[in-house]
Structure formats: structure tokens, C-alpha cells
Tab-separated table of C-alpha atoms and ligand atoms in Angstrom:
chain	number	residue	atom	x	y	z
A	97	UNK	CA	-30.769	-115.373	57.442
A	98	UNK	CA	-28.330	-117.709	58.533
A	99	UNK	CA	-28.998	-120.135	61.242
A	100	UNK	CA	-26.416	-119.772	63.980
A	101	UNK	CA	-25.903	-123.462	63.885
A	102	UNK	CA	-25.279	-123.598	59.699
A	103	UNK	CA	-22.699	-120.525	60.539
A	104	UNK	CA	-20.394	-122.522	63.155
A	105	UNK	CA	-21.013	-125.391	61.330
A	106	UNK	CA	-19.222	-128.653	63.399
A	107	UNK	CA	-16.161	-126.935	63.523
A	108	UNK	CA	-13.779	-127.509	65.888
A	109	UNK	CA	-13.239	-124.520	67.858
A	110	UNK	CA	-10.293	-125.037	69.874
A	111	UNK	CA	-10.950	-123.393	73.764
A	112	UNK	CA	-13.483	-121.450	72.117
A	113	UNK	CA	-16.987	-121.723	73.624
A	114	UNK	CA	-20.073	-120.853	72.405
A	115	UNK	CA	-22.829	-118.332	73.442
A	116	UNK	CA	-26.643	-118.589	72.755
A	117	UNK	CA	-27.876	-117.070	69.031
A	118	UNK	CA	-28.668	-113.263	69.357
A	119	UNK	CA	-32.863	-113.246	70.077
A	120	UNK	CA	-34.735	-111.257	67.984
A	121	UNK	CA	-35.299	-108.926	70.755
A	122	UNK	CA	-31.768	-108.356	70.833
A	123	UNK	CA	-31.641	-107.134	67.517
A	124	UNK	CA	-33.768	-104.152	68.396
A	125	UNK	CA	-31.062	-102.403	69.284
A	126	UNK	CA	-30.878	-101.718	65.652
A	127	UNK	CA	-32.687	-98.267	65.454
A	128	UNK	CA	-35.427	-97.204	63.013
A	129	UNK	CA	-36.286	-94.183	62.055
A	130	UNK	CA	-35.961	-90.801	60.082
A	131	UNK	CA	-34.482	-89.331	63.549
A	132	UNK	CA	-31.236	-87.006	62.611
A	133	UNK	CA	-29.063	-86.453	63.804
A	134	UNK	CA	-27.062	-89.542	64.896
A	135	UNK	CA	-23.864	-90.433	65.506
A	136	UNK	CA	-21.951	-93.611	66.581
A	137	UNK	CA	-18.352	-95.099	67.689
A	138	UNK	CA	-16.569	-98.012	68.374
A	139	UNK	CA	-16.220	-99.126	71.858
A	140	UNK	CA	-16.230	-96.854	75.426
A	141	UNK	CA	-14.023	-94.548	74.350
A	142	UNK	CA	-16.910	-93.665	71.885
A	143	UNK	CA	-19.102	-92.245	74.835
A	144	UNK	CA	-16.096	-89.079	75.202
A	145	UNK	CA	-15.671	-89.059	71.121
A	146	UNK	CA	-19.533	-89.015	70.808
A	147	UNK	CA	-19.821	-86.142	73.715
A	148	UNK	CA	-18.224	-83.578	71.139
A	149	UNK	CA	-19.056	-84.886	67.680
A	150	UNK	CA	-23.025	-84.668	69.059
A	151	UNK	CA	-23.260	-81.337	70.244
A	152	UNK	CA	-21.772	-80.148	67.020
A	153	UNK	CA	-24.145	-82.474	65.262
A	154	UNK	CA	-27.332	-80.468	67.184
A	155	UNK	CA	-26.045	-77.222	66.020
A	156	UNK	CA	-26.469	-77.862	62.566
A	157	UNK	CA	-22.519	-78.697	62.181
A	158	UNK	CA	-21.592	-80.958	59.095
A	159	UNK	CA	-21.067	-85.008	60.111
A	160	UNK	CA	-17.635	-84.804	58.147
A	161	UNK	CA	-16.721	-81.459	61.189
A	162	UNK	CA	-18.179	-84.215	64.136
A	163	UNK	CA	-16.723	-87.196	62.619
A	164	UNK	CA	-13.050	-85.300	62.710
A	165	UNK	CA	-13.594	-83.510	66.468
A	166	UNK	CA	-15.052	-86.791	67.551
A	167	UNK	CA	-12.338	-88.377	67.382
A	168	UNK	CA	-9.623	-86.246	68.243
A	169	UNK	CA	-10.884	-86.163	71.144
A	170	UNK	CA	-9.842	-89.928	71.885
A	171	UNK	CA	-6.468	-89.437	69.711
A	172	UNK	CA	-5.342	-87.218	72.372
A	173	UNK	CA	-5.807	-88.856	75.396
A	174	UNK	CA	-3.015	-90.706	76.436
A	175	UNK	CA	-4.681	-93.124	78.894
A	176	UNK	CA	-6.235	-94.696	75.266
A	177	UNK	CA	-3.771	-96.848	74.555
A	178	UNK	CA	-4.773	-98.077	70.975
A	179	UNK	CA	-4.821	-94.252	69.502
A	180	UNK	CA	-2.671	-91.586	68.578
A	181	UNK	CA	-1.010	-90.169	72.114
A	182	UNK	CA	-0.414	-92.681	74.314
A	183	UNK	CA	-0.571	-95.501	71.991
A	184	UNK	CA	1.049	-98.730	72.417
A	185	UNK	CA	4.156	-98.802	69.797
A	186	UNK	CA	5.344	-101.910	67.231
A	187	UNK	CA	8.006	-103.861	68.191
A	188	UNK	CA	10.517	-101.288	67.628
A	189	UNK	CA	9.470	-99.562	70.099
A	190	UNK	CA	7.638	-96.986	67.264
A	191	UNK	CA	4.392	-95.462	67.614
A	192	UNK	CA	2.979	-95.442	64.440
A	193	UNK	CA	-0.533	-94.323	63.572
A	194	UNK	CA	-3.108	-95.528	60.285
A	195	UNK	CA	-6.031	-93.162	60.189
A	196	UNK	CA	-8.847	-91.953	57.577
A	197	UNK	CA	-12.081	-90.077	57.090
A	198	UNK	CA	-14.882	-90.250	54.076
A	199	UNK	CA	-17.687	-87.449	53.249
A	200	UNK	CA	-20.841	-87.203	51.716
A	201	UNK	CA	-19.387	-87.010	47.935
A	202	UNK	CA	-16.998	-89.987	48.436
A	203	UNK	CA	-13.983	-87.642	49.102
A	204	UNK	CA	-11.503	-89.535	51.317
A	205	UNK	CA	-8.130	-89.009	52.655
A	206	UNK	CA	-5.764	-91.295	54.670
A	207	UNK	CA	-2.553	-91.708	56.185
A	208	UNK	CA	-0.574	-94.788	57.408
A	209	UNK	CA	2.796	-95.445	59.273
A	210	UNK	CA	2.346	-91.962	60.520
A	211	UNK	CA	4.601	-90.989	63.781
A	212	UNK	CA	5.140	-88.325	65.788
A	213	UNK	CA	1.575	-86.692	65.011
A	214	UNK	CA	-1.253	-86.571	67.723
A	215	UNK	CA	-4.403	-85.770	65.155
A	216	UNK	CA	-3.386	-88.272	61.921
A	217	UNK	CA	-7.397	-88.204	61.600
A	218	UNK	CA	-6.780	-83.930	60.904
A	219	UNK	CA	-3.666	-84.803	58.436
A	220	UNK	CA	-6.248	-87.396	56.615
A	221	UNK	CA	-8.395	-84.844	56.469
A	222	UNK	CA	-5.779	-82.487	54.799
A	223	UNK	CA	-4.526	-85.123	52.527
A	224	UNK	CA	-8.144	-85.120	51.197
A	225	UNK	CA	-8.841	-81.529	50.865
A	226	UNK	CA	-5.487	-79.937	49.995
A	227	UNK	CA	-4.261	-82.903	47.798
A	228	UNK	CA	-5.060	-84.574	44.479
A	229	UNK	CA	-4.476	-87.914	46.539
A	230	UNK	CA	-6.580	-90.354	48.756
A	231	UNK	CA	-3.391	-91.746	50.913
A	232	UNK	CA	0.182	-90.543	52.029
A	233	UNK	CA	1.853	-92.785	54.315
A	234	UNK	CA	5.037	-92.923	56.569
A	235	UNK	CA	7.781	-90.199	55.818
A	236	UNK	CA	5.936	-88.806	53.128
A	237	UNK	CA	2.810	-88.025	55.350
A	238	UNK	CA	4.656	-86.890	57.879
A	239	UNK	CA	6.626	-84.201	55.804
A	240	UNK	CA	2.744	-83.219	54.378
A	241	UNK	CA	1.755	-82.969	58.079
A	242	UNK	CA	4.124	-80.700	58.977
A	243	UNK	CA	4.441	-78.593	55.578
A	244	UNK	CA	0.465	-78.334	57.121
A	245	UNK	CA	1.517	-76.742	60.745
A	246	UNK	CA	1.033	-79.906	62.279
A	247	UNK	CA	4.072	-80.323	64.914
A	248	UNK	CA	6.212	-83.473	65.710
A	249	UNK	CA	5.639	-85.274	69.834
A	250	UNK	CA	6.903	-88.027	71.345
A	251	UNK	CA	3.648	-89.791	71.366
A	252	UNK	CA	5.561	-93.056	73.568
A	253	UNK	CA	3.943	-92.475	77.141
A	254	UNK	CA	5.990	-94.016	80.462
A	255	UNK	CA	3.169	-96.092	80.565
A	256	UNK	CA	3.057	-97.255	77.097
A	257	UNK	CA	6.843	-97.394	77.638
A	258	UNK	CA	6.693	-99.946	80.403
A	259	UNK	CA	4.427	-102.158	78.278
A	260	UNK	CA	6.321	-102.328	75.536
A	261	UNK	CA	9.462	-103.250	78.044
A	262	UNK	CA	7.564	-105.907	79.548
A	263	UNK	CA	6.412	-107.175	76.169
A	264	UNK	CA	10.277	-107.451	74.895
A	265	UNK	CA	10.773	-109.894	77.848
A	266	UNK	CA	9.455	-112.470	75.920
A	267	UNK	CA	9.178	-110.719	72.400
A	268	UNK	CA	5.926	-113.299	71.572
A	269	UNK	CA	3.542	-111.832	69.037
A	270	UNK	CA	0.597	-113.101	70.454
A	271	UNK	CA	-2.816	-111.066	69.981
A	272	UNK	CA	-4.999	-110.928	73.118
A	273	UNK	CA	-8.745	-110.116	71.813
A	274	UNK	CA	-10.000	-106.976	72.748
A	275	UNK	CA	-7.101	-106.255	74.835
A	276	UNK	CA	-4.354	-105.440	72.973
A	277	UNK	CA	-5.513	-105.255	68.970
A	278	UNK	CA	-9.042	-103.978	69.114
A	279	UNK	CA	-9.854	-100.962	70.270
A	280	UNK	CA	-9.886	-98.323	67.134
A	281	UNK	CA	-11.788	-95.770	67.029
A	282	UNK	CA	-14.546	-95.386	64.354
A	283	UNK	CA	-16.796	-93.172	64.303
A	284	UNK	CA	-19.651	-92.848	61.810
A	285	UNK	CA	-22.095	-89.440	61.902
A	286	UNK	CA	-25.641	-88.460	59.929
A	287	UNK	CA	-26.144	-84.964	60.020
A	288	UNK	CA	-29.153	-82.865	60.440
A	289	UNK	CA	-29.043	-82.482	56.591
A	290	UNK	CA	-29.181	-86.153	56.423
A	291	UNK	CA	-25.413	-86.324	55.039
A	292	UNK	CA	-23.048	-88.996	56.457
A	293	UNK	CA	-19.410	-88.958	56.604
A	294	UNK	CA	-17.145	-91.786	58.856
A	295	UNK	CA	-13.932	-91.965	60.311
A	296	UNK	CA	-11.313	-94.047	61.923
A	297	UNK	CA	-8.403	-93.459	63.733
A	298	UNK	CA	-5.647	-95.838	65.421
A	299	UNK	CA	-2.342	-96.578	66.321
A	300	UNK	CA	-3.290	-100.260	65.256
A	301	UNK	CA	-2.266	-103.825	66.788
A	302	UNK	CA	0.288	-103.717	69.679
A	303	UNK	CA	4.080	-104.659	68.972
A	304	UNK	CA	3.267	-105.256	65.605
A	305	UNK	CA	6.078	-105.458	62.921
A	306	UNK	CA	7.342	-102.519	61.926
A	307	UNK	CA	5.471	-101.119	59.002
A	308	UNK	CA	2.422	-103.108	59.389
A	309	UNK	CA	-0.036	-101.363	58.375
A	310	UNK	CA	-3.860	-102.141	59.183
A	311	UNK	CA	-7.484	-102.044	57.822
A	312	UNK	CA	-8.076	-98.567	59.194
A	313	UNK	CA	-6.509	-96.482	57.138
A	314	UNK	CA	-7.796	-98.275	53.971
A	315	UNK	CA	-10.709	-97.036	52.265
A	316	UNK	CA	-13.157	-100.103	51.484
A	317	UNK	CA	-11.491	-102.048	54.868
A	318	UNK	CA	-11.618	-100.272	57.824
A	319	UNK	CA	-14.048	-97.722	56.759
A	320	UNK	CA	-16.517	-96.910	53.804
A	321	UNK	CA	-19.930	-94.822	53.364
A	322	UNK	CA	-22.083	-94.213	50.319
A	323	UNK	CA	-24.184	-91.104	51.245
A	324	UNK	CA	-27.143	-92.776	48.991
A	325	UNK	CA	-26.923	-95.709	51.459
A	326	UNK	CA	-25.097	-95.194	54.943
A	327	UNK	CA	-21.620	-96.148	56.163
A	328	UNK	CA	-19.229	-98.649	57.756
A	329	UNK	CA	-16.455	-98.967	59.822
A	330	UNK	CA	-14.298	-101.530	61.196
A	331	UNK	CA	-12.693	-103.055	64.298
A	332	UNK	CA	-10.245	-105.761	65.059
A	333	UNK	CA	-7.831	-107.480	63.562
A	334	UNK	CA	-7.194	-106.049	60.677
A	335	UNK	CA	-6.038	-108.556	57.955
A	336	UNK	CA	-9.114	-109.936	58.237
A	337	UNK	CA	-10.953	-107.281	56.980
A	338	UNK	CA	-8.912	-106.299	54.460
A	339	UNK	CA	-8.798	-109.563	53.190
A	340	UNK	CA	-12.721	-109.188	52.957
A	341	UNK	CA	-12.796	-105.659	51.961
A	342	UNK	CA	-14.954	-105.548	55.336
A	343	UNK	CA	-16.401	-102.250	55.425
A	344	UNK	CA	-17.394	-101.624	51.841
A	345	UNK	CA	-19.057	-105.077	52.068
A	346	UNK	CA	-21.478	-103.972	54.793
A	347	UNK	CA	-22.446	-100.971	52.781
A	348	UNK	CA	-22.831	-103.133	49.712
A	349	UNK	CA	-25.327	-105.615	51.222
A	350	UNK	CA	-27.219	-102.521	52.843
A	351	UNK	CA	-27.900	-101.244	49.452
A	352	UNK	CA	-29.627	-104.529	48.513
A	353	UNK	CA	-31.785	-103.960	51.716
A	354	UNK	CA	-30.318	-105.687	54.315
A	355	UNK	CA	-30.734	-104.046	57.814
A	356	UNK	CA	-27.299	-102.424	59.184
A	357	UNK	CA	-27.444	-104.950	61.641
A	358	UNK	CA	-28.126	-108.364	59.037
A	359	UNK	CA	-25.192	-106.219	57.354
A	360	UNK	CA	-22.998	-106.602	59.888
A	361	UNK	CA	-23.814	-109.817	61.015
A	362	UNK	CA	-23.381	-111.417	57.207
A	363	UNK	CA	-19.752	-109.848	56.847
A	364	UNK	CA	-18.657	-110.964	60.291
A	365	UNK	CA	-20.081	-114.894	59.094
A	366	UNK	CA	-18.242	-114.508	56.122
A	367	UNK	CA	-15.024	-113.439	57.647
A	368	UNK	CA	-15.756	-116.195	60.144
A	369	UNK	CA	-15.865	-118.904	57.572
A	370	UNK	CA	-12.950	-117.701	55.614
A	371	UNK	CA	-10.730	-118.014	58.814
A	372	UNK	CA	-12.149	-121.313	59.764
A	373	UNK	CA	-11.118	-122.527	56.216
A	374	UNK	CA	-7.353	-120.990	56.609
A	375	UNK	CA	-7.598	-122.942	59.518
A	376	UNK	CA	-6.655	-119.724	62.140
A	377	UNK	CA	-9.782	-118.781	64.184
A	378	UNK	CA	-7.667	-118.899	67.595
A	379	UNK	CA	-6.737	-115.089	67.420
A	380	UNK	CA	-9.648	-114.260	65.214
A	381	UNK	CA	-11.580	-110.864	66.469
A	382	UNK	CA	-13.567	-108.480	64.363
A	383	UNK	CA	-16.429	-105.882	64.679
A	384	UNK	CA	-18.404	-103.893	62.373
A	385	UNK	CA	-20.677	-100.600	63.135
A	386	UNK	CA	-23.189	-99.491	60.612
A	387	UNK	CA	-25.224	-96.424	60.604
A	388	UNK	CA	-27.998	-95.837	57.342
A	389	UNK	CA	-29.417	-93.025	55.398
A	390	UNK	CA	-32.146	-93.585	57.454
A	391	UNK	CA	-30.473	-92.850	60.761
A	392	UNK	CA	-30.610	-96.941	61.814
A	393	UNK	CA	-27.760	-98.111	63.200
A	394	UNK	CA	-26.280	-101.569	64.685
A	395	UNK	CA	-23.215	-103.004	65.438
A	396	UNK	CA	-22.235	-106.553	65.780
A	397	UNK	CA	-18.740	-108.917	66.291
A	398	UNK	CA	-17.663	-112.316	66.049
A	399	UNK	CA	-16.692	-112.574	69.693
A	400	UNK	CA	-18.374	-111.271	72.984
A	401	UNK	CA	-16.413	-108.061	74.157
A	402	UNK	CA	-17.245	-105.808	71.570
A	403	UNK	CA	-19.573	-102.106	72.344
A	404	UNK	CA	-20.507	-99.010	70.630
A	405	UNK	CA	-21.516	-95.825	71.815
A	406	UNK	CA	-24.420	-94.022	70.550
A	407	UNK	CA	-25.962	-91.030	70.318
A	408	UNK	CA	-29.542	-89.346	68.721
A	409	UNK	CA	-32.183	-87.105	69.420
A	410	UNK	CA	-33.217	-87.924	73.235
A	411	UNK	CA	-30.948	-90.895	73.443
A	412	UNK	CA	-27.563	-91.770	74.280
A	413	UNK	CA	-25.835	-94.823	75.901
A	414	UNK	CA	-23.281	-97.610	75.518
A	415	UNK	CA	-24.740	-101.232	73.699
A	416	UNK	CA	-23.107	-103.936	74.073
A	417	UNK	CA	-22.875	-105.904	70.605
A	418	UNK	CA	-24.720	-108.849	69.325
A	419	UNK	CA	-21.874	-111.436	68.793
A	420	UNK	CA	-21.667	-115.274	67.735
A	421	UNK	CA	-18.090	-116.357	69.860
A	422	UNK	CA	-17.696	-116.661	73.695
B	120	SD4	C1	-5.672	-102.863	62.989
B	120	SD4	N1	-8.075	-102.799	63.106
B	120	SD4	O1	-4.696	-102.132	62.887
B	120	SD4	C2	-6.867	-102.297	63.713
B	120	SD4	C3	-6.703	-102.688	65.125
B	120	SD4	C4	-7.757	-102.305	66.054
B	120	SD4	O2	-9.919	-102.195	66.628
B	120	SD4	O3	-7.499	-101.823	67.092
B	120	SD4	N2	-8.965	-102.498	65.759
B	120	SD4	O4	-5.703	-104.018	62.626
């Protein structure tokens, strides 16, 4: 395993400070064991999405059914400014949402640049089942959506309104981590038939260009699963990990037996080191989850900030990830 010290090297980290390596001890919040099912999501708003993908999960429901209902959940609430309703818009003023969703036999659907829809996690969903296609973005998934029943809202709050005013008073595109660009949801399930399916659903980085679209919607980036070996999804910024192919590189190194956590830890070093060599750590966040076949599951980011919600049999809670960045 890499030493922390070998992984920040001597580089010169700007304000950046430094926090202790993760103990071993930490690391046991990695979770062993043939205990189904399980399900887990990105950050607090993955307590609420984890509340109804569970339940359904106990009943004997499929992961892809929790990994969809999950996350509506969060889609719809307006006070989650990062997701569907509610979310805050590009710099046009446009709120524009990048969502997709994986099963057990590799079927995936996606949309991106989607407006005007609450659920795009629902229209992914559609794209996969009802189309020959993996990905419909921007006018074209919106027409699909509604050719569907799904029906056009304002999704621009007053509140995400104001924020977006306040923003244009200085128009700077400045990331602020874990504030503004970093709080997708992703949501990755194992069902009582030990089948996995993932999903991931946002209205990506604030006042971002228009047509920017983000890891999340991209199979491979923002989200990936092989049922033979367990799943991935993504948070943060999301250039960097589609520039790593972030996801479907923690899956990868869990099918030649690293842990979910090592898994997650190696593709957050490597992303690290990439940036530090393009010379643009300052805005740098990122944060995997990772749930296996086996039902263990971990999560881990390059800077402190970064939670997961969890939930198995007799067990639920919020966990705080292992990171390697103050
Ligand atoms: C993106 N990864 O669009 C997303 C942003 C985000 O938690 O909120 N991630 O880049």
C-alpha cells in the first residue's frame, strides 16, 4: 500500500494542510461479511435516500427498484441544492441535470443536460429499458422524457434563485469544496439475492458553463458495477474523474482483490498525482464509495469533508470518510 508520505510526495501544497494517515483502525469501517442486504450513498442526504431504498431492500425488492426510489427521494427535495428540484443552475441561470443508473447484467441508461425534469434518475432508467441506447442528453432527452409521461417544472427555487443572483455579482467561477460542486448523490445497493445495481443523480457543479456536462452521468466515471465484483460511484469534481475513468477503476482494482476501501483509496492517489502533475490541486475534490459482492463497503476522498450513509442488516449510520487532504 502506499505510504501516505510517498503519496504527497514534497509537493508544494499551496494553503493546503495536511491531516494524520488514516490508522488501521480507521479502516474498519470497511465492512466484511456475507450480510445482504446493503445499501449505501454519498453524503447526508444519503441517510433520507437510504431510509426508502432499505426498506424496499428488506422486502425482497430488487437493488436496481432501491437504487431508483433512493434517490428520488433526494431529487425532489428542493432544500438539496446539488439535485434535481431545487438545484443550483449554470451560469445561465439553467438548471440542468446529468443522471444514470447500472443493473446486475450491465444494462445502463443515462441522461445529461436534462432540464425541466424532477426524476432524470427515472428517465435514465427509461432510456435503458425502453431504448436500444445507453445515453440521451439535452433536448433529445427531454423530448424522450416527456414522450414517457414525464412532465416539464421550473426546477429554479427563490432560493436557488437568489444564489445564482448573488453569484452574477461577481460572475467568478471559483469552486468551493464540498460546498458548492460536491454533493451528488450516488447510491450503490446489494440485494437480498446478492445482485447489485448503482446510481447517481445531480444537477452537477454550480454556475457552471452552459452545457457542461459532468462525471455522473457517464458510465465508467461517475458510476460503474460489475455484478461478479461490486460497484462504484463517484463524487466531486467531475473532470477529474472522467479524466481517470474513476469509477470503473475502483471496480477494476477490486477484481484483482483489493478491499473496496484500498480501491478507493488507490484511485483517489492516482487522481491526486495526476492533478499535482497538471499543476491544479487548489480546487481539487473527489470521493469514491464502493460496495462488493460480498456486501463490504468503504468510502474514501482526497480531502476531509466527505460522508456516506449506510445501511445493513441491524446497522445504519452516517461515516465520515477516510481522507488524505485537510
Ligand atoms: C459533477 N461530480 O458534475 C459532479 C459534481 C458533484 O459530488 O456534485 N459531485 O462534476
Amino acid at each position: 500500500m502506499i505510504k501516505r508520505r510517498d503519496f504527497l510526495g514534497k509537493a508544494a501544497l499551496g494553503t493546503v494542510s495536511l491531516s494524520a494517515l488514516p490508522t488501521m483502525a480507521m479502516k474498519a469501517e470497511s465492512k466484511k461479511g456475507a450480510k445482504k442486504p446493503v445499501v449505501i450513498s454519498t453524503w447526508n442526504h444519503g441517510v433520507q435516500a437510504n431510509e426508502t431504498a432499505y426498506p424496499l431492500l428488506e422486502k425482497g425488492g430488487t437493488a436496481l427498484d432501491a437504487v431508483e426510489m433512493g434517490v428520488r427521494v433526494v431529487e425532489a427535495d428542493p432544500k438539496v441544492m446539488t439535485v434535481g428540484l431545487g438545484g443550483f443552475p449554470d451560469r445561465e441561470g439553467k438548471v440542468t441535470l446529468d443522471a444514470c443508473i447500472m443493473d446486475k447484467h450491465s444494462n445502463c441508461g443515462s441522461v445529461a443536460f436534462l432540464q425541466n425534469i424532477v426524476h432524470p434518475i427515472s428517465v435514465a432508467r427509461k432510456v435503458m429499458e425502453e431504448t436500444p441506447h445507453i445515453m440521451l442528453v439535452g433536448e433529445g432527452a427531454l423530448q424522450f422524457a416527456k414522450s414517457q409521461g414525464f412532465k416539464e417544472e421550473n426546477l429554479l427555487t427563490p432560493e436557488a434563485e437568489k444564489a445564482y443572483k448573488k453569484w452574477l455579482e461577481e460572475s467568478k467561477y471559483q469552486p468551493v469544496i464540498n460546498i458548492e460542486n460536491h454533493d451528488t448523490i450516488s447510491m450503490l445497493a446489494l440485494d437480498k439475492n446478492g445482485d447489485l445495481a448503482g446510481s447517481c443523480t445531480t444537477s452537477g457543479a454550480a454556475w457552471k458553463m452552459h452545457g457542461r456536462v459532468g462525471d455522473s452521468p457517464i458510465i465508467g466515471a461517475g458510476l460503474f458495477l460489475d455484478n461478479e465484483v461490486g460497484g462504484a460511484a463517484a463524487t466531486g469534481l467531475g473532470e477529474a474523474v472522467i479524466r481517470t475513468a474513476g469509477s470503473a477503476m475502483v471496480v477494476e482494482l477490486m477484481r484483482q482483490g483489493d478491499s473496496p476501501y484500498d480501491a478507493c483509496k488507490k484511485v483517489t492517489e492516482r487522481i491526486y498525482q495526476l492533478y499535482k502533475r497538471r499543476d491544479d490541486l487548489q480546487y481539487l475534490q473527489v470521493g469514491f464509495i464502493a460496495l462488493s459482492k460480498t456486501g463490504e463497503y468503504a468510502g474514501y476522498s482526497l480531502r476531509k469533508g466527505f460522508n456516506y450513509a449506510f445501511q445493513e442488516p441491524g446497522k445504519n449510520g452516517l461515516s465520515d470518510a477516510d481522507f488524505s487532504m485537510d
